[in-house]
Amino acid sequence: MKIGIIGAGKLGTTLARRAVNAGHDVVIAGRPGAAQTALVVEVMIPGATALPVTDWEDLDVAILAVPFSIALTIPMPLQPGTVVIDPTNHWAPVDGDLSDVAHRSTSEALAARHPQLQWVKSLNQLGYHDLEDETIGIAERPAMGIASDSAEAAHTASVLIASLGLDPVVIGPLSTGTLLEPGGPAFGTTLSNAELSTLLHPAEQAERSRGDVAEHVG
């Protein structure tokens, strides 16, 4: 897959390294005003290419790896229909108290600004330091929630996320992304697919378990 990452900070470089190691074609752009992005990419992410967003072509997925308050302000000159994964979280001490996220996820706020893109909430429930763990995908595959209003975008994100050594779990529409954000039950948790599914959909999982038991008994 061809992956474009906006943001060459800790999360952006971590995801870029995992994507390169998984065999993806990775281009990365610093956020507006960021200096020395090309040097950072050359030194920290061998195999990736530093390239301005305006020069990106034929992307399969874009990842917006910048603080949420910055994500709200930067232009998104991507082709309409591009799948964009949003791993941002709203942190009031950093971003301020923003009306954009009153009773909705950061991804919903970004989708309202850029409705021509296909938005996916994911890659935010674990920190960059968790994703740096080289045993991910080898010793274990932590579950990663995915929320999107587009089944196609959710599938594309699932394929990418699985290739990064994580276990994708589609949880519902974009509005359910709040379950993955700070204050939500899944935020900051390292869980298996079954554990995350049970945490986010306890009634559904309980009903499924009862059905399995009944089938076994019958």
Short mmCIF file of C-alpha atoms in Angstrom, two decimals:
data_model
loop_
_atom_site.label_atom_id
_atom_site.label_comp_id
_atom_site.label_asym_id
_atom_site.label_seq_id
_atom_site.Cartn_x
_atom_site.Cartn_y
_atom_site.Cartn_z
CA MET A 1 0.00 0.00 0.00
CA LYS A 2 1.07 3.61 -0.47
CA ILE A 3 0.79 5.42 2.85
CA GLY A 4 1.04 9.17 3.39
CA ILE A 5 1.72 10.43 6.90
CA ILE A 6 1.21 14.05 7.91
CA GLY A 7 3.43 14.76 10.90
CA ALA A 8 7.04 13.73 11.52
CA GLY A 9 6.84 13.75 15.32
CA LYS A 10 6.95 10.77 17.66
CA LEU A 11 3.73 9.12 16.49
CA GLY A 12 4.29 9.87 12.81
CA THR A 13 7.83 8.48 12.76
CA THR A 14 6.82 5.41 14.79
CA LEU A 15 3.97 4.57 12.40
CA ALA A 16 6.19 5.28 9.40
CA ARG A 17 8.86 2.85 10.61
CA ARG A 18 6.29 0.11 11.19
CA ALA A 19 4.77 0.73 7.76
CA VAL A 20 8.17 0.64 6.01
CA ASN A 21 9.09 -2.55 7.86
CA ALA A 22 5.79 -4.05 6.71
CA GLY A 23 6.76 -3.38 3.10
CA HIS A 24 4.59 -0.34 2.41
CA ASP A 25 5.56 2.64 0.27
CA VAL A 26 5.64 5.53 2.76
CA VAL A 27 5.72 9.27 2.11
CA ILE A 28 5.79 11.66 5.03
CA ALA A 29 5.24 15.39 5.31
CA GLY A 30 5.98 17.58 8.30
CA ARG A 31 3.16 19.67 9.63
CA PRO A 32 3.07 23.24 8.27
CA GLY A 33 5.98 25.24 9.66
CA ALA A 34 7.98 22.18 10.70
CA ALA A 35 11.68 22.43 9.88
CA GLN A 36 14.12 19.76 8.73
CA THR A 37 11.49 17.15 7.94
CA ALA A 38 13.67 15.69 5.17
CA LEU A 39 16.58 15.23 7.60
CA VAL A 40 14.34 13.63 10.22
CA VAL A 41 12.97 11.18 7.67
CA GLU A 42 16.41 10.36 6.26
CA VAL A 43 17.91 9.65 9.68
CA MET A 44 14.97 8.10 11.54
CA ILE A 45 12.94 6.37 8.82
CA PRO A 46 15.21 4.82 6.18
CA GLY A 47 13.06 3.67 3.30
CA ALA A 48 10.48 6.45 3.64
CA THR A 49 10.40 9.57 1.50
CA ALA A 50 9.90 13.15 2.67
CA LEU A 51 7.41 14.77 0.33
CA PRO A 52 4.99 17.71 0.65
CA VAL A 53 1.33 16.73 0.79
CA THR A 54 0.67 18.68 -2.39
CA ASP A 55 2.95 16.24 -4.25
CA TRP A 56 1.31 13.05 -2.98
CA GLU A 57 -0.28 10.87 -5.65
CA ASP A 58 -2.16 7.57 -5.71
CA LEU A 59 -2.39 7.16 -1.94
CA ASP A 60 -4.19 4.19 -0.45
CA VAL A 61 -4.31 5.71 3.05
CA ALA A 62 -3.32 8.97 4.72
CA ILE A 63 -2.59 9.21 8.46
CA LEU A 64 -2.99 12.52 10.29
CA ALA A 65 -0.31 12.27 13.00
CA VAL A 66 -0.39 15.79 14.45
CA PRO A 67 -1.96 17.28 17.60
CA PHE A 68 -5.71 17.74 17.28
CA SER A 69 -5.64 21.54 17.55
CA ILE A 70 -3.23 21.62 14.60
CA ALA A 71 -5.25 19.06 12.66
CA LEU A 72 -8.21 21.44 12.83
CA THR A 73 -6.26 24.19 11.07
CA ILE A 74 -4.11 22.53 8.41
CA PRO A 75 -5.26 22.22 4.79
CA MET A 76 -5.97 18.74 3.46
CA PRO A 77 -5.20 18.90 -0.28
CA LEU A 78 -5.88 15.21 -0.82
CA GLN A 79 -7.87 13.61 -3.60
CA PRO A 80 -11.60 13.39 -2.78
CA GLY A 81 -12.42 9.97 -1.40
CA THR A 82 -8.98 9.44 0.14
CA VAL A 83 -9.11 7.27 3.26
CA VAL A 84 -7.72 9.24 6.21
CA ILE A 85 -6.95 7.62 9.56
CA ASP A 86 -7.28 10.05 12.46
CA PRO A 87 -5.22 9.06 15.53
CA THR A 88 -5.69 12.43 17.25
CA ASN A 89 -6.96 12.85 20.79
CA HIS A 90 -8.26 16.01 22.39
CA TRP A 91 -6.10 17.05 25.33
CA ALA A 92 -7.49 20.22 26.91
CA PRO A 93 -4.14 21.28 28.49
CA VAL A 94 -2.54 21.14 25.02
CA ASP A 95 -5.39 21.92 22.63
CA GLY A 96 -7.54 24.11 24.85
CA ASP A 97 -11.25 23.68 25.45
CA LEU A 98 -12.64 23.33 21.94
CA SER A 99 -16.31 23.46 21.03
CA ASP A 100 -15.54 21.26 18.01
CA VAL A 101 -15.42 18.16 20.20
CA ALA A 102 -18.38 18.85 22.44
CA HIS A 103 -20.23 15.51 22.50
CA ARG A 104 -18.45 14.13 19.44
CA SER A 105 -15.16 12.53 18.45
CA THR A 106 -12.20 14.39 17.01
CA SER A 107 -12.78 12.49 13.77
CA GLU A 108 -16.34 13.78 13.48
CA ALA A 109 -15.05 17.32 13.90
CA LEU A 110 -12.43 16.78 11.18
CA ALA A 111 -14.95 15.08 8.89
CA ALA A 112 -17.22 18.11 9.20
CA ARG A 113 -14.36 20.28 7.95
CA HIS A 114 -13.29 17.91 5.16
CA PRO A 115 -16.38 15.92 4.11
CA GLN A 116 -14.80 15.01 0.76
CA LEU A 117 -12.48 12.55 2.53
CA GLN A 118 -13.28 9.14 4.04
CA TRP A 119 -12.47 9.36 7.74
CA VAL A 120 -11.47 6.55 10.08
CA LYS A 121 -10.89 6.85 13.82
CA SER A 122 -8.05 4.54 14.85
CA LEU A 123 -4.43 4.23 16.04
CA ASN A 124 -5.17 6.54 18.96
CA GLN A 125 -6.02 4.24 21.86
CA LEU A 126 -2.37 3.24 22.43
CA GLY A 127 0.56 5.63 22.81
CA TYR A 128 3.46 5.88 20.38
CA HIS A 129 5.70 4.21 22.98
CA ASP A 130 3.39 1.17 22.93
CA LEU A 131 3.55 1.04 19.13
CA GLU A 132 7.37 1.19 19.21
CA ASP A 133 7.43 -2.24 20.88
CA GLU A 134 9.20 -4.54 18.43
CA THR A 135 7.39 -7.60 19.81
CA ILE A 136 4.04 -6.33 18.53
CA GLY A 137 2.86 -8.68 15.82
CA ILE A 138 5.30 -11.38 16.97
CA ALA A 139 4.64 -12.19 20.62
CA GLU A 140 1.21 -10.58 20.64
CA ARG A 141 -1.22 -8.64 18.44
CA PRO A 142 -2.93 -5.94 20.51
CA ALA A 143 -6.44 -5.05 19.37
CA MET A 144 -6.94 -1.67 17.70
CA GLY A 145 -10.43 -0.22 17.40
CA ILE A 146 -11.66 1.21 14.11
CA ALA A 147 -14.65 3.54 13.69
CA SER A 148 -15.86 4.84 10.33
CA ASP A 149 -19.01 5.75 8.46
CA SER A 150 -17.57 4.01 5.39
CA ALA A 151 -17.35 0.22 5.28
CA GLU A 152 -14.83 0.51 2.45
CA ALA A 153 -12.61 2.87 4.45
CA ALA A 154 -12.87 0.67 7.55
CA HIS A 155 -11.78 -2.34 5.49
CA THR A 156 -8.81 -0.48 4.00
CA ALA A 157 -7.76 0.70 7.45
CA SER A 158 -8.14 -2.84 8.80
CA VAL A 159 -5.80 -4.24 6.15
CA LEU A 160 -3.17 -1.61 6.93
CA ILE A 161 -3.49 -1.95 10.70
CA ALA A 162 -3.20 -5.75 10.51
CA SER A 163 0.00 -5.37 8.50
CA LEU A 164 1.44 -3.23 11.30
CA GLY A 165 1.13 -6.15 13.73
CA LEU A 166 -2.15 -5.08 15.33
CA ASP A 167 -5.52 -6.82 15.43
CA PRO A 168 -8.17 -4.54 13.88
CA VAL A 169 -11.63 -4.43 15.47
CA VAL A 170 -14.32 -2.47 13.61
CA ILE A 171 -16.57 -1.07 16.34
CA GLY A 172 -19.12 0.99 14.39
CA PRO A 173 -19.68 4.40 12.79
CA LEU A 174 -17.43 7.41 13.28
CA SER A 175 -19.48 8.54 16.29
CA THR A 176 -18.35 5.45 18.22
CA GLY A 177 -14.80 6.76 18.05
CA THR A 178 -15.41 8.47 21.39
CA LEU A 179 -15.11 5.00 22.96
CA LEU A 180 -11.47 4.94 21.85
CA GLU A 181 -10.61 8.47 23.03
CA PRO A 182 -9.57 9.78 26.48
CA GLY A 183 -12.41 9.05 28.89
CA GLY A 184 -13.64 6.15 26.77
CA PRO A 185 -13.44 2.56 28.02
CA ALA A 186 -10.86 1.44 25.44
CA PHE A 187 -8.41 4.32 25.75
CA GLY A 188 -4.96 3.36 27.01
CA THR A 189 -5.79 -0.34 27.15
CA THR A 190 -3.80 -3.20 25.64
CA LEU A 191 -6.39 -5.88 24.94
CA SER A 192 -7.01 -8.86 22.71
CA ASN A 193 -9.63 -8.75 19.95
CA ALA A 194 -12.11 -10.63 22.14
CA GLU A 195 -11.42 -8.44 25.18
CA LEU A 196 -11.88 -5.20 23.22
CA SER A 197 -15.06 -6.49 21.57
CA THR A 198 -16.49 -7.52 24.94
CA LEU A 199 -15.54 -4.18 26.51
CA LEU A 200 -17.22 -2.13 23.79
CA HIS A 201 -20.18 -4.40 23.03
CA PRO A 202 -20.88 -6.30 26.26
CA ALA A 203 -24.56 -7.00 25.55
CA GLU A 204 -23.83 -8.21 22.02
CA GLN A 205 -21.00 -10.45 23.22
CA ALA A 206 -23.10 -11.85 26.07
CA GLU A 207 -25.91 -12.73 23.65
CA ARG A 208 -23.42 -14.39 21.30
CA SER A 209 -21.96 -16.40 24.18
CA ARG A 210 -25.42 -17.56 25.25
CA GLY A 211 -26.09 -18.67 21.69
CA ASP A 212 -22.82 -20.59 21.56
CA VAL A 213 -23.65 -22.33 24.83
CA ALA A 214 -27.17 -23.20 23.67
CA GLU A 215 -25.82 -24.60 20.40
CA HIS A 216 -23.24 -26.67 22.27
CA VAL A 217 -25.80 -28.01 24.75
CA GLY A 218 -28.29 -28.75 22.00
#
